[in-house]
Short mmCIF file of C-alpha atoms in Angstrom, two decimals:
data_model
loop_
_atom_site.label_atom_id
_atom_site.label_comp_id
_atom_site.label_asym_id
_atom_site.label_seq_id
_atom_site.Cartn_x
_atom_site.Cartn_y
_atom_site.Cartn_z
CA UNK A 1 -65.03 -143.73 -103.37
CA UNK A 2 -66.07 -140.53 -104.88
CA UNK A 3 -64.04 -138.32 -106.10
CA UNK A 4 -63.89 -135.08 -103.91
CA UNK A 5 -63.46 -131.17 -104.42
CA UNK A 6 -59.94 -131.47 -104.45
CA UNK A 7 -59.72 -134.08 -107.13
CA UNK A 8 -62.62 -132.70 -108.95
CA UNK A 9 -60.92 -128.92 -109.20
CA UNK A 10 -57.98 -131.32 -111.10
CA UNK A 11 -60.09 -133.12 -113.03
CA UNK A 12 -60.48 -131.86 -117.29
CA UNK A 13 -63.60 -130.62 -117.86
CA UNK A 14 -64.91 -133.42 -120.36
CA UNK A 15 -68.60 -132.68 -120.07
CA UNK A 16 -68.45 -135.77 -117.66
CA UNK A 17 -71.56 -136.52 -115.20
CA UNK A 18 -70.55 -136.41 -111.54
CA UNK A 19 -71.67 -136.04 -107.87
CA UNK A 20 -70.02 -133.56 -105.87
CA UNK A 21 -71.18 -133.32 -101.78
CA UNK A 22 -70.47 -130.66 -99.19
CA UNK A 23 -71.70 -127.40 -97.69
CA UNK A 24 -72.47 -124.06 -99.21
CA UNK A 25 -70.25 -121.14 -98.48
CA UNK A 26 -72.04 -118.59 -100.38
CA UNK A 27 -74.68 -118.29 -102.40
CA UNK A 28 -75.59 -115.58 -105.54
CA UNK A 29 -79.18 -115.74 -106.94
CA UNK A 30 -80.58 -113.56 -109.99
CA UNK A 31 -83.36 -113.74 -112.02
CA UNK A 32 -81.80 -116.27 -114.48
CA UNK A 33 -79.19 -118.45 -112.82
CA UNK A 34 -78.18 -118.99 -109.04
CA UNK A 35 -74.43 -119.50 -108.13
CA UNK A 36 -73.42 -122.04 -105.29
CA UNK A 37 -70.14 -121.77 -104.22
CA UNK A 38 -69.78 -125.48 -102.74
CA UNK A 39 -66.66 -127.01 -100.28
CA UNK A 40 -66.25 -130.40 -98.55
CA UNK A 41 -62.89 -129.93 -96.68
CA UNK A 42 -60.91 -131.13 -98.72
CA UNK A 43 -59.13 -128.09 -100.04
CA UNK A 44 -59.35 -124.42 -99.69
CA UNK A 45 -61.18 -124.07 -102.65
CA UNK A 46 -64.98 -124.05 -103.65
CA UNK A 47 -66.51 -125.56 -106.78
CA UNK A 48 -68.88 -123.43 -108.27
CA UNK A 49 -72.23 -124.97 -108.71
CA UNK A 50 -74.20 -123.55 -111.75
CA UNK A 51 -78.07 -124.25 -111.67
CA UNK A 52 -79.64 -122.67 -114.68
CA UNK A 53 -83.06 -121.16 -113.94
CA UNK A 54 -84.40 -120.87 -117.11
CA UNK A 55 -83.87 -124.51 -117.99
CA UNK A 56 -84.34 -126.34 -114.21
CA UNK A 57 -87.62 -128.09 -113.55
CA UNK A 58 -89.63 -127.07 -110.24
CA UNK A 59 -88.30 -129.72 -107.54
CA UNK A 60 -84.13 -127.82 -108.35
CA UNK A 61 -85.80 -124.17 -108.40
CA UNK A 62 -87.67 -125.02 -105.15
CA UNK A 63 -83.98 -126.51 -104.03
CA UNK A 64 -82.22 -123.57 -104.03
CA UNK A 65 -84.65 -121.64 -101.49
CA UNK A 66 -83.14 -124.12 -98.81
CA UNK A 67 -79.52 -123.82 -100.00
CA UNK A 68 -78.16 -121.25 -97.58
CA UNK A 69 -74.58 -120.72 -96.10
CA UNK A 70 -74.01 -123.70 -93.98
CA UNK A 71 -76.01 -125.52 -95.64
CA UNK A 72 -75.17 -129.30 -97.09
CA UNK A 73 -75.98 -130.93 -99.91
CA UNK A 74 -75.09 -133.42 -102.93
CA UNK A 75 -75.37 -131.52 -106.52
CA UNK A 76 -75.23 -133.83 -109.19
CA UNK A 77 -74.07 -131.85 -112.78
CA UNK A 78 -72.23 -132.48 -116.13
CA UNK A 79 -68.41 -131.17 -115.15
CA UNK A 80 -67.85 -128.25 -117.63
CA UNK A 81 -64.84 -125.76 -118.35
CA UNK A 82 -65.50 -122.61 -116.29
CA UNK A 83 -65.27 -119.23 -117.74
CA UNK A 84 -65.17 -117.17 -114.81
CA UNK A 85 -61.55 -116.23 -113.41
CA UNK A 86 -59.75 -118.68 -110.41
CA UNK A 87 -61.54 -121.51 -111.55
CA UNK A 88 -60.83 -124.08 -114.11
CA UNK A 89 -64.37 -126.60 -113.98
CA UNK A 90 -67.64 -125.94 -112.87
CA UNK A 91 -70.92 -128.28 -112.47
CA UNK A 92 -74.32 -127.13 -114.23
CA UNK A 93 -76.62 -129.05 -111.75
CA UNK A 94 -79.17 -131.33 -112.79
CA UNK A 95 -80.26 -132.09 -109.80
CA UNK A 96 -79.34 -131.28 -105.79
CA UNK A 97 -80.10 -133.04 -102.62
CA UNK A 98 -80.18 -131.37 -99.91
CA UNK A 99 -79.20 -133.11 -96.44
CA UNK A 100 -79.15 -130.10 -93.62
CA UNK A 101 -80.54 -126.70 -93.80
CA UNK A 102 -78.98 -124.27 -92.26
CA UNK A 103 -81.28 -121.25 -91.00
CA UNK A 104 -80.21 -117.42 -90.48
CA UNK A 105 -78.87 -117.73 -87.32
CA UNK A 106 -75.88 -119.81 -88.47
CA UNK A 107 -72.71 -118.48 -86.87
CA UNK A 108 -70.63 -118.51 -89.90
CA UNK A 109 -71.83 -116.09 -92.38
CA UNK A 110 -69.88 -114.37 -95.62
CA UNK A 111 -67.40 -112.17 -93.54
CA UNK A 112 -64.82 -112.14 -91.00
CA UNK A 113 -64.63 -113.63 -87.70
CA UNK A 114 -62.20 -112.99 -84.94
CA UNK A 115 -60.54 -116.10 -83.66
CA UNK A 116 -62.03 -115.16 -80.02
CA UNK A 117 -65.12 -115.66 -81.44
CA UNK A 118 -64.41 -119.12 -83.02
CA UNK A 119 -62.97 -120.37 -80.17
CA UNK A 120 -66.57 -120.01 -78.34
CA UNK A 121 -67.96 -122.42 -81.62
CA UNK A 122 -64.83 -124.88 -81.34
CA UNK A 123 -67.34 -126.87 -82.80
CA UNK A 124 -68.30 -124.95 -85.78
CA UNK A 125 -64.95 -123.50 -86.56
CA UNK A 126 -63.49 -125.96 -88.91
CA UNK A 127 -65.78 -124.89 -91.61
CA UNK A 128 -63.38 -121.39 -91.66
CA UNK A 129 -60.83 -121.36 -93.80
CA UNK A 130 -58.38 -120.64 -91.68
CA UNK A 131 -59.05 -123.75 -89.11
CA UNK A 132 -59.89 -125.91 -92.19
CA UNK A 133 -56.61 -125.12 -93.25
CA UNK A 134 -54.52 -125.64 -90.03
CA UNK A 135 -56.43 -129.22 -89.84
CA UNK A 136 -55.15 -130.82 -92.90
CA UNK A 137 -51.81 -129.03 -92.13
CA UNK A 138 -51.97 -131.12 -89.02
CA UNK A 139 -53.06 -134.06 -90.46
CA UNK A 140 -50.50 -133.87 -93.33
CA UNK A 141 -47.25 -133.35 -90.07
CA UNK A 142 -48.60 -136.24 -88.14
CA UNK A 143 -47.99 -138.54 -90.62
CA UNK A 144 -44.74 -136.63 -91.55
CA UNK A 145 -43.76 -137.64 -88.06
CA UNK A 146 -44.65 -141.50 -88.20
CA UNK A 147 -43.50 -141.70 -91.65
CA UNK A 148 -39.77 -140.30 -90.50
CA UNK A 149 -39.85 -142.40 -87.64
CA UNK A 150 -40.60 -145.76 -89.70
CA UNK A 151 -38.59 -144.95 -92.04
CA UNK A 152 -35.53 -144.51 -89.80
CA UNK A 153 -36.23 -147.76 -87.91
CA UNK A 154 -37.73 -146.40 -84.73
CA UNK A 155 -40.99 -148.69 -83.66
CA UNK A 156 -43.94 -146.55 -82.54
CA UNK A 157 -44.48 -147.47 -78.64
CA UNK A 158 -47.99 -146.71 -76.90
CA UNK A 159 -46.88 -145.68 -73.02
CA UNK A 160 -49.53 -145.34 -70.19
CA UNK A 161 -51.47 -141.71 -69.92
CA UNK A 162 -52.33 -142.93 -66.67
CA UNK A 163 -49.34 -143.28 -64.22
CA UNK A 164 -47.71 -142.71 -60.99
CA UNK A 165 -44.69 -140.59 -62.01
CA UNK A 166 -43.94 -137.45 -62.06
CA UNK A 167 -41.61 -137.05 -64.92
CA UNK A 168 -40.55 -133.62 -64.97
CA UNK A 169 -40.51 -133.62 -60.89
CA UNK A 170 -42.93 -130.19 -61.22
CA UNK A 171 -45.69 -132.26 -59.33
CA UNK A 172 -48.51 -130.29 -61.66
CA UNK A 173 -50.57 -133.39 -62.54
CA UNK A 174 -53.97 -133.85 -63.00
CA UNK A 175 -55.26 -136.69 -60.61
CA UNK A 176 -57.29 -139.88 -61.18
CA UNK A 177 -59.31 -141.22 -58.71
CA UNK A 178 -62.64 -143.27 -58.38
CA UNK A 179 -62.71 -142.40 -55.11
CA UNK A 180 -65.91 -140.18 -53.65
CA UNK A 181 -63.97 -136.77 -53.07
CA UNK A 182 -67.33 -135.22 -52.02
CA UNK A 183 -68.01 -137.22 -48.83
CA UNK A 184 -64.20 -136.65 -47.57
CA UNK A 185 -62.55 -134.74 -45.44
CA UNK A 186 -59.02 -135.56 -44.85
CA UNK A 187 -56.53 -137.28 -46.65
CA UNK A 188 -57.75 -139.80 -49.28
CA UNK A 189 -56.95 -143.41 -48.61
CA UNK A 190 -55.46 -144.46 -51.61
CA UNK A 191 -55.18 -148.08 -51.06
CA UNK A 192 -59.05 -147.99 -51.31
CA UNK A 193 -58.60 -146.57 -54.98
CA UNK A 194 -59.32 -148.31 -57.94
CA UNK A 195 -55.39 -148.58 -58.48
CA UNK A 196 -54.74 -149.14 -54.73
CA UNK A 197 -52.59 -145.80 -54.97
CA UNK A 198 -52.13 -142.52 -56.17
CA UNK A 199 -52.56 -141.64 -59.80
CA UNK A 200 -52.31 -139.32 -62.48
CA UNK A 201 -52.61 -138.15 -65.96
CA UNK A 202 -49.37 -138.14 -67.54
CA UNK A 203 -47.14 -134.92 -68.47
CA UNK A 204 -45.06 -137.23 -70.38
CA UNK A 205 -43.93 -140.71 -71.91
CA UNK A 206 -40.64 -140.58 -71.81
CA UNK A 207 -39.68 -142.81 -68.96
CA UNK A 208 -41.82 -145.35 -70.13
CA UNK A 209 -40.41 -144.82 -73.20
CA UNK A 210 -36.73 -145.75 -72.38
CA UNK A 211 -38.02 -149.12 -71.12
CA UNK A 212 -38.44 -149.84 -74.59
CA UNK A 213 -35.22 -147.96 -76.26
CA UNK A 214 -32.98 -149.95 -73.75
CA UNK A 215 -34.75 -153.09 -74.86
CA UNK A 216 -35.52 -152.48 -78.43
CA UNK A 217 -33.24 -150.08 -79.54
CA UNK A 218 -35.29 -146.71 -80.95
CA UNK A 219 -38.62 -146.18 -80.38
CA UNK A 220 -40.52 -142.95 -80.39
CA UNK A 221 -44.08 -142.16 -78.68
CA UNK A 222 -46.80 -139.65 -79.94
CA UNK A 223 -49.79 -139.29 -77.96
CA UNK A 224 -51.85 -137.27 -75.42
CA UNK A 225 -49.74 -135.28 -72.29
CA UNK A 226 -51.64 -133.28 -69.45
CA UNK A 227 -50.00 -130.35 -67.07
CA UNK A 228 -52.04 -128.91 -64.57
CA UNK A 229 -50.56 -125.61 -65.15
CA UNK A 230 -52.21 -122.72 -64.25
CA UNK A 231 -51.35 -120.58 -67.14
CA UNK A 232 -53.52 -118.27 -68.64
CA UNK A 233 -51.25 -117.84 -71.95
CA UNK A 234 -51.15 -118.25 -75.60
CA UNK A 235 -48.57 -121.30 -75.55
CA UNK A 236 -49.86 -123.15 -72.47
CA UNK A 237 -52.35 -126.02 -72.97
CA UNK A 238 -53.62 -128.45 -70.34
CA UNK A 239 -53.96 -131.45 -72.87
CA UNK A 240 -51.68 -131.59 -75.65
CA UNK A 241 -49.74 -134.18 -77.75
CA UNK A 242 -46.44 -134.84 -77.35
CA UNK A 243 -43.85 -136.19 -79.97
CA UNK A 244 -41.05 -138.12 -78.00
CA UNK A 245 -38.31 -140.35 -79.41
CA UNK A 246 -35.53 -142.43 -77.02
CA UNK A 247 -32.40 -144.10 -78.39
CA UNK A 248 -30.36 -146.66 -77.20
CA UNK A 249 -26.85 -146.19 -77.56
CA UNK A 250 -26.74 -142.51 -78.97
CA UNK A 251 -25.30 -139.76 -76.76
CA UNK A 252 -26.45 -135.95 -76.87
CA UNK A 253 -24.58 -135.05 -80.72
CA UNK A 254 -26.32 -137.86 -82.41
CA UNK A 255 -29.62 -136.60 -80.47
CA UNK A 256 -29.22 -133.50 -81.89
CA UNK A 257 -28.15 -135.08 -85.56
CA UNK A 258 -31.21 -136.83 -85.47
CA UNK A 259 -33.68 -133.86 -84.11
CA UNK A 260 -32.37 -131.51 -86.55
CA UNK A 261 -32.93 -133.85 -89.44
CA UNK A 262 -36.39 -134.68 -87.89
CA UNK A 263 -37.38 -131.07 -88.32
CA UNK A 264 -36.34 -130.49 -91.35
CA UNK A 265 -37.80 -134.00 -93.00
CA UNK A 266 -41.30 -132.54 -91.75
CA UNK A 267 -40.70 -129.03 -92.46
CA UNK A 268 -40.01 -130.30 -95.87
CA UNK A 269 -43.33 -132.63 -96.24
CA UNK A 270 -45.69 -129.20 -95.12
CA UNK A 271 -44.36 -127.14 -98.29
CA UNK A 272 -44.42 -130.33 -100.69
CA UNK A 273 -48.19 -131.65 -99.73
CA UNK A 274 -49.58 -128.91 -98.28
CA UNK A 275 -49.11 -125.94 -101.07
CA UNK A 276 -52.02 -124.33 -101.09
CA UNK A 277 -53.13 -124.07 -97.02
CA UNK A 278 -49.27 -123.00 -96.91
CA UNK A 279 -49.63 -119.81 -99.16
CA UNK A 280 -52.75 -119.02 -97.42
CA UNK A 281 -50.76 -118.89 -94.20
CA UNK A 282 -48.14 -116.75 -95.84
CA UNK A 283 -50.56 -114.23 -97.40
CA UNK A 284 -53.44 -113.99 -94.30
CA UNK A 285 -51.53 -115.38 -91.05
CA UNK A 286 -47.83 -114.69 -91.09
CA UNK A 287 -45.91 -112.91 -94.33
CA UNK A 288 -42.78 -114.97 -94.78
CA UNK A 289 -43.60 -118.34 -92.75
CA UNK A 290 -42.37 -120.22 -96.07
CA UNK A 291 -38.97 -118.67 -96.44
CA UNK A 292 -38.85 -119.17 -92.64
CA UNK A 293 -38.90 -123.21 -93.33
CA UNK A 294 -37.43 -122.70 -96.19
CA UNK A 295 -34.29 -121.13 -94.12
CA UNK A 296 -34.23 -123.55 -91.56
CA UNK A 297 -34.21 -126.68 -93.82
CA UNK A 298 -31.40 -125.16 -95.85
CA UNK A 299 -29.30 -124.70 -92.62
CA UNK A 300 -26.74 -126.37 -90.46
CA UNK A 301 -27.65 -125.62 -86.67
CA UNK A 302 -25.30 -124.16 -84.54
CA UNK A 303 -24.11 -125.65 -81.70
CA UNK A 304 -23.39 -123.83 -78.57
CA UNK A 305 -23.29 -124.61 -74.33
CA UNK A 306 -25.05 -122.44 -72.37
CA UNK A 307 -22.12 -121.03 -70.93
CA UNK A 308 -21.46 -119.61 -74.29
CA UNK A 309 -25.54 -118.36 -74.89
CA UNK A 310 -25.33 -116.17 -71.36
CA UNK A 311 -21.46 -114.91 -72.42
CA UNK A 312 -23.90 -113.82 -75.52
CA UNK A 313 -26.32 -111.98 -73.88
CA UNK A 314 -24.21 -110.68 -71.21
CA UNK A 315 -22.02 -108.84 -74.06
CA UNK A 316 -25.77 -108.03 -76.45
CA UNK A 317 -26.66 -104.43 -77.23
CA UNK A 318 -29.76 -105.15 -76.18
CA UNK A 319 -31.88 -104.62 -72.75
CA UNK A 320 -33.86 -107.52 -71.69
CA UNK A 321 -37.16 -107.73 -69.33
CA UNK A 322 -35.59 -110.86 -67.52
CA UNK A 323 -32.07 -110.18 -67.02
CA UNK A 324 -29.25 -112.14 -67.66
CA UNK A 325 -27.02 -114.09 -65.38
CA UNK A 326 -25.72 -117.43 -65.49
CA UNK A 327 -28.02 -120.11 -63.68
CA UNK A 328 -31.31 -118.81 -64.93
CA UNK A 329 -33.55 -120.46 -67.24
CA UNK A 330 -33.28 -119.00 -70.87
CA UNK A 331 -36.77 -116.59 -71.50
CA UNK A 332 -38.66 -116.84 -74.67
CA UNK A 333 -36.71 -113.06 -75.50
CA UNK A 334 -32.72 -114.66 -74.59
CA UNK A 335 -33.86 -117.45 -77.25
CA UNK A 336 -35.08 -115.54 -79.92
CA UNK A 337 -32.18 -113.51 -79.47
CA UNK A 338 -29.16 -116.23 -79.92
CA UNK A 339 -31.08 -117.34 -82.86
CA UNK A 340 -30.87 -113.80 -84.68
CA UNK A 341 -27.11 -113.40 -83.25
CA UNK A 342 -26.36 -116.78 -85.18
CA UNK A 343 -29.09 -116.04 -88.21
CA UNK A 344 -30.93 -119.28 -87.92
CA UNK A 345 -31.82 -122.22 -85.56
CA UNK A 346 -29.39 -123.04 -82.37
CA UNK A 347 -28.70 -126.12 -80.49
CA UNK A 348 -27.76 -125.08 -76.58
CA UNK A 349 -26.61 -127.48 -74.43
CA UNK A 350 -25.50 -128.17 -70.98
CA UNK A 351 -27.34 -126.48 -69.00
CA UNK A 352 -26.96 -125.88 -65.31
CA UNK A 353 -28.05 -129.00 -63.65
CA UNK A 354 -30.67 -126.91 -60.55
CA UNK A 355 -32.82 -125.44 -63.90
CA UNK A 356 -33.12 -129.14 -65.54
CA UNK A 357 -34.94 -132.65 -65.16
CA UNK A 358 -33.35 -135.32 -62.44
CA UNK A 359 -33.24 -137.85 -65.32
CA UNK A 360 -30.30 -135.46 -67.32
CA UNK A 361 -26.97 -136.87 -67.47
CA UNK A 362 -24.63 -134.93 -64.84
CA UNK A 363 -21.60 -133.95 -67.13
CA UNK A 364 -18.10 -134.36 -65.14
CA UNK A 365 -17.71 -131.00 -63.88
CA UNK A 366 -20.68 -132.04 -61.48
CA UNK A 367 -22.57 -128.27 -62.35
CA UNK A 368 -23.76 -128.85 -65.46
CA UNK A 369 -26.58 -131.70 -67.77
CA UNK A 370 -26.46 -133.15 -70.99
CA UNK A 371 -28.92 -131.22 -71.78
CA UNK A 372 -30.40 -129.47 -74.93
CA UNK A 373 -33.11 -126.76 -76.27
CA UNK A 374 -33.27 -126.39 -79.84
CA UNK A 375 -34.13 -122.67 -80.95
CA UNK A 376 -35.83 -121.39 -84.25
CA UNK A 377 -35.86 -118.11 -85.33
CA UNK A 378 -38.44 -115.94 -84.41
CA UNK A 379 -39.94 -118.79 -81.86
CA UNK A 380 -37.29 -119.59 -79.79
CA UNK A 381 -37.32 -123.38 -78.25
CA UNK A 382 -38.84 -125.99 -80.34
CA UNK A 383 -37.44 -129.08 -79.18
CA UNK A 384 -36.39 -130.48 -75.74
CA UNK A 385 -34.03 -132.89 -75.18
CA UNK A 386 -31.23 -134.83 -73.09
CA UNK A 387 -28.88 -137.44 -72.73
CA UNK A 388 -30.21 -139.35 -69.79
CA UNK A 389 -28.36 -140.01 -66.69
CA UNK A 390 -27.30 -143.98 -67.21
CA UNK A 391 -25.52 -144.42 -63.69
CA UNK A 392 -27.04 -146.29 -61.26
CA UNK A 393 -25.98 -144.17 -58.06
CA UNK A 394 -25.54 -140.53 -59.96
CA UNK A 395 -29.77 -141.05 -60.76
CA UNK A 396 -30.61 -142.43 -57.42
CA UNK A 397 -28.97 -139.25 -55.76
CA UNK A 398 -30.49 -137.19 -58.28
CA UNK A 399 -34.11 -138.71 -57.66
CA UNK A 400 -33.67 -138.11 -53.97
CA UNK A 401 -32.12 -134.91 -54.38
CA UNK A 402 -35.58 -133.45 -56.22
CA UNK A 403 -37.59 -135.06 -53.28
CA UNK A 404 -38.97 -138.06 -55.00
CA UNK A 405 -39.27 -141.43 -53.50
CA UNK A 406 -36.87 -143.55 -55.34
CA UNK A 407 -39.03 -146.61 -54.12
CA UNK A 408 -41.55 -145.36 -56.79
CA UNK A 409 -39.17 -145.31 -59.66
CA UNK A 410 -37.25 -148.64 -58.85
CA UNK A 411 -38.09 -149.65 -62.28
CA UNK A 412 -36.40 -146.57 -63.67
CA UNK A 413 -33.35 -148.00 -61.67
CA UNK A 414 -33.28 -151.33 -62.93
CA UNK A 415 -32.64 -150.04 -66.23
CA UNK A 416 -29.61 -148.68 -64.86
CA UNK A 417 -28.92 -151.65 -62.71
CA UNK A 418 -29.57 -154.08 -65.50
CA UNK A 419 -27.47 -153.60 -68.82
CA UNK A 420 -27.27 -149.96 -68.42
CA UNK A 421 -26.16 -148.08 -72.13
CA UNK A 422 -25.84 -144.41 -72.94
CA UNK A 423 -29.05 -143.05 -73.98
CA UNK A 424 -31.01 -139.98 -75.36
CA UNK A 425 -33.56 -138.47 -76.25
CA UNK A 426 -36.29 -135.03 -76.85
CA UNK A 427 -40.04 -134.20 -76.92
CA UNK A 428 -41.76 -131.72 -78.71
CA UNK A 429 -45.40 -130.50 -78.13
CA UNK A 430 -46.86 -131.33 -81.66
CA UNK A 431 -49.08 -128.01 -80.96
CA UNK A 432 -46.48 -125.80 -80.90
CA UNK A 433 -44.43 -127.24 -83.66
CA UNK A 434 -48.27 -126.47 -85.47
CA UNK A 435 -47.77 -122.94 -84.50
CA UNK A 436 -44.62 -122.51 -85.55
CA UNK A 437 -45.11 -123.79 -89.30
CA UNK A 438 -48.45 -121.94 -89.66
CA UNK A 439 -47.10 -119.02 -87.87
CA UNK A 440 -50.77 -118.55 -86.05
CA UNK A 441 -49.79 -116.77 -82.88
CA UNK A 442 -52.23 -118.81 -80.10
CA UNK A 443 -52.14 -122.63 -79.39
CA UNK A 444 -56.11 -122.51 -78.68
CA UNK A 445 -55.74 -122.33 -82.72
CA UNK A 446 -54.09 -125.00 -83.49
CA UNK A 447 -55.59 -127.93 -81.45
CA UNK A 448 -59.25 -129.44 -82.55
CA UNK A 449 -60.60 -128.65 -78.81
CA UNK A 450 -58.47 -126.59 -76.46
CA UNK A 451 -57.93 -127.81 -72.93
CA UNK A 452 -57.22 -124.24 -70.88
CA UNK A 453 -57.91 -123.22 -67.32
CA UNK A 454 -61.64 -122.50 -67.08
CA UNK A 455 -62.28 -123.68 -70.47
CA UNK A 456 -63.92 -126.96 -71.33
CA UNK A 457 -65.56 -125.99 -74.26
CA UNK A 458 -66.73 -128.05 -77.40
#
C-alpha cells in the first residue's frame, strides 16, 4: 500500500520520489511558486505541496487553477527537507492529478465553523479537524475495547437488535413491523406480522448476553442500541452503541474490579496512540482533558452505597436544583458532586430497588439492588452496572412486579431454573465514553450520523 500523510510526515527527507493523495485544505499562489497544503485523514497534519512555477511545464501550471479547498488530488514529487517552521518534509511536485474539483460554493472554507453548522453537513464534516480528529479517536477506543476484552478471555457475542424485550422495563422502543400501518385503524394484528408478534429495536443486549456468560463463561457485546426517547438534549441519542460485558460467576466487587480496570486500559491506549488528536483536544476543546485521564488511571475508585452518597449530599454546603432525599435517582449535579467530595472517580452501589432494573439482584434487606453507577469527575456516571438477580422466584416476582409478562421472558427464567450461578455485569454508551475522553460537550459530535428527535440527517 502507499504510504500515507502520516507515515510520509515521519519519513527522512532523502530526495526520494513518492505519491502522496488527498484533498487540499488551503491553497497560496504567487507569481513564482504555489503552496498546497495537502491532508488525507490520516493525521491532523498537512503536507505541504511545493509546485515551482518557474520550472513546471504547462499541463502542472494549468493544474493548479483547479486545485481549490476541497479539492482532491494525487501529487507526485521528490520528498525534500522543508525549511519552513512545523514541518519537517515537503514534496516539490512533478506532476498532480487531479480527481474532484471542488467549486466556490464548498461548505468548508479556510475559517471557523460552528458545530451547529456541521451538524447540517454530517456528511461533509469529517474533513474538519475537529471531527477528523474525534474519528480516529474513535476508531483507535473501539479496538481498545475488543483488544481488552480478548485479551482478558471474554468472547465477543453478536445479540439480536431486533427483539421482543424490553430490557430496561421503560417500554420506549422503536417498533418493527411489515405490517401496512396506513390502511389501519385499530389495534394491529400481530400474528399477521412478519414475526407473528410484536417487535422492536433493541435498547440493549444484555439479556441476550447472559445466555452466553451462563454458558460460556465471559462474553461482552458491542453493537448498535435504540431508545425512543423523546429528549431534546446534548447526551440523548436515539441510536447509539453500546459496550456490554456479562460474567459468570463474578458478583458486584469483581464487576467493579473489572470495569475500573476496563477504563483505565482504554483511557491509557487514547494518550499512547492517539497523541496528537489528544493535544488538539486539550488546547481547542477542553483545557486539561489529559490530566483528567491521566488522574483517573492513576487512581483507586472509591467505593461507596448510596446510602452513604445521599448522607453526602444531605450534609454538602452546597444547594442543589433537584433536591436531595433518599429514594431519588442521583442527577447529573449529586454525581459530579461525590466525585469532587472524594477527588476522583466513585463506585455507588446499592441503590434503592423502585429507581433500578427488575433484572438487579435484591440485596437481603429486601429495599435495596446490587446495583452500581460509576462516576468520573467532572461527568458524573460513566458506567452502569449490576449483579443480576440469579433466583428463580425473587426475578419472577420482580418481572411481574414491573408489569411484564413473565411468559415473554421464560427463557430469562430458565437460566435461573437451569444451573443458575451468581452473575454480573455493566454497559456503557461508547458515545458518551467518546465525550468524556475528548471532552466535546454534545453527543451529536461524537457519533458519524446522529440519530435525534426530528433529525434524520446525512
Amino acid at each position: 500500500m502507499e504510504k500515507r500523510i502520516k507515515e510520509i510526515l515521519q519519513t527522512p527527507a532523502t530526495g526520494q520520489e513518492i505519491t502522496v493523495k488527498g484533498w487540499v485544505r488551503t491553497k497560496r499562489d504567487s507569481k513564482s511558486v504555489c503552496f498546497i497544503a495537502l491532508n488525507d485523514g490520516s493525521c491532523m497534519n498537512n503536507i505541504q505541496i511545493i509546485i515551482d512555477k518557474e520550472t513546471a511545464n504547462n499541463t502542472l501550471l494549468d493544474t493548479i487553477n483547479k486545485l481549490n479547498t476541497g479539492a482532491s488530488c494525487a501529487v507526485s514529487g521528490i520528498l525534500v527537507e522543508s525549511l519552513g517552521q512545523g514541518q519537517t518534509v515537503e514534496v516539490q511536485a512533478t506532476d498532480i492529478t487531479v480527481y474532484g474539483e471542488a467549486p466556490d460554493d464548498y461548505p468548508l472554507q479556510k475559517k471557523r465553523h460552528s458545530f451547529e453548522f456541521l451538524r447540517d453537513i454530517a456528511h461533509l464534516r469529517p474533513r474538519s479537524n475537529t471531527f477528523a480528529a474525534v474519528a480516529r479517536v474513535r476508531n483507535a477506543m473501539a479496538y481498545a475495547i475488543h483488544k481488552y476484552f480478548q485479551e482478558n478471555g471474554f468472547l465477543y457475542v453478536n445479540t439480536p437488535i431486533i427483539t421482543e424485550s424490553d430490557c430496561e422495563g421503560a417500554g420506549e422502543m422503536f417498533q418493527v413491523t411489515t405490517l401496512p400501518i396506513d390502511k389501519i385503524t385499530g389495534e394491529l394484528d400481530y400474528t399477521k406480522d412478519f414475526f407473528g408478534k410484536k417487535a422492536s429495536l433493541t435498547v440493549s443486549g444484555q439479556l441476550c448476553g447472559e445466555t452466553y456468560a451462563t454458558a460460556l463463561g465471559n462474553i461482552y457485546t458491542f453493537g448498535p442500541t435504540f431508545r425512543a426517547e423523546n429528549s431534546n438534549t446534548t447526551k440523548h441519542l436515539a441510536e447509539f452503541w453500546m459496550i456490554e460485558p456479562e460474567m459468570a460467576f463474578c458478583d458486584l466487587d469483581l464487576n467493579i474490579d473489572i470495569a475500573e480496570s476496563f477504563l483505565k486500559y482504554v483511557f491509557q491506549y487514547v494518550l499512547d496512540n492517539c497523541q496528537e488528536d489528544m493535544e488538539f483536544f486539550d488546547s481547542r476543546i477542553e483545557k486539561g482533558v489529559i490530566k483528567k485521564l491521566q488522574d483517573v488511571i492513576n487512581s483507586t475508585f472509591k467505593r461507596i452505597t448510596y446510602t452513604e452518597a445521599i448522607s453526602i449530599l444531605e450534609n454538602a454546603d452546597e444547594e442543589f436544583q433537584f433536591p436531595v432525599s433518599w429514594g431519588i435517582d442521583l442527577q447529573t449535579e449529586h454525581e459530579k458532586y461525590i466525585t469532587k467530595h472524594f477527588n476522583g472517580a466513585v463506585a455507588v452501589t446499592d441503590y434503592p430497588k423502585d429507581i433500578k432494573a427488575f433484572y438487579m439482584k435484591l440485596n437481603d434487606d429486601g429495599k435495596t439492588v446490587r446495583g452500581v453507577d460509576v462516576l468520573v469527575p467532572r461527568l458524573g456516571e460513566i458506567i452502569g452496572g449490576a449483579q443480576r438477580e440469579d433466583d428463580y422466584d425473587t426475578l419472577y416476582k420482580k418481572i411481574v412486579d414491573v408489569g411484564l409478562n413473565p411468559e415473554e421472558y421464560y427463557w430469562y427464567l430458565d437460566l435461573r431454573k437451569y444451573g443458575t450461578v451468581p452473575h454480573s455485569g455493566f454497559g456503557l454508551g461508547f458515545a458518551r465514553l467518546i465525550m468524556y475522553v475528548t471532552g466535546m460537550e454534545n453527543i451529536r459530535d461524537v457519533i458519524p450520523f446522529p440519530r435525534t428527535t426530528k433529525n434524520l440527517k446525512f
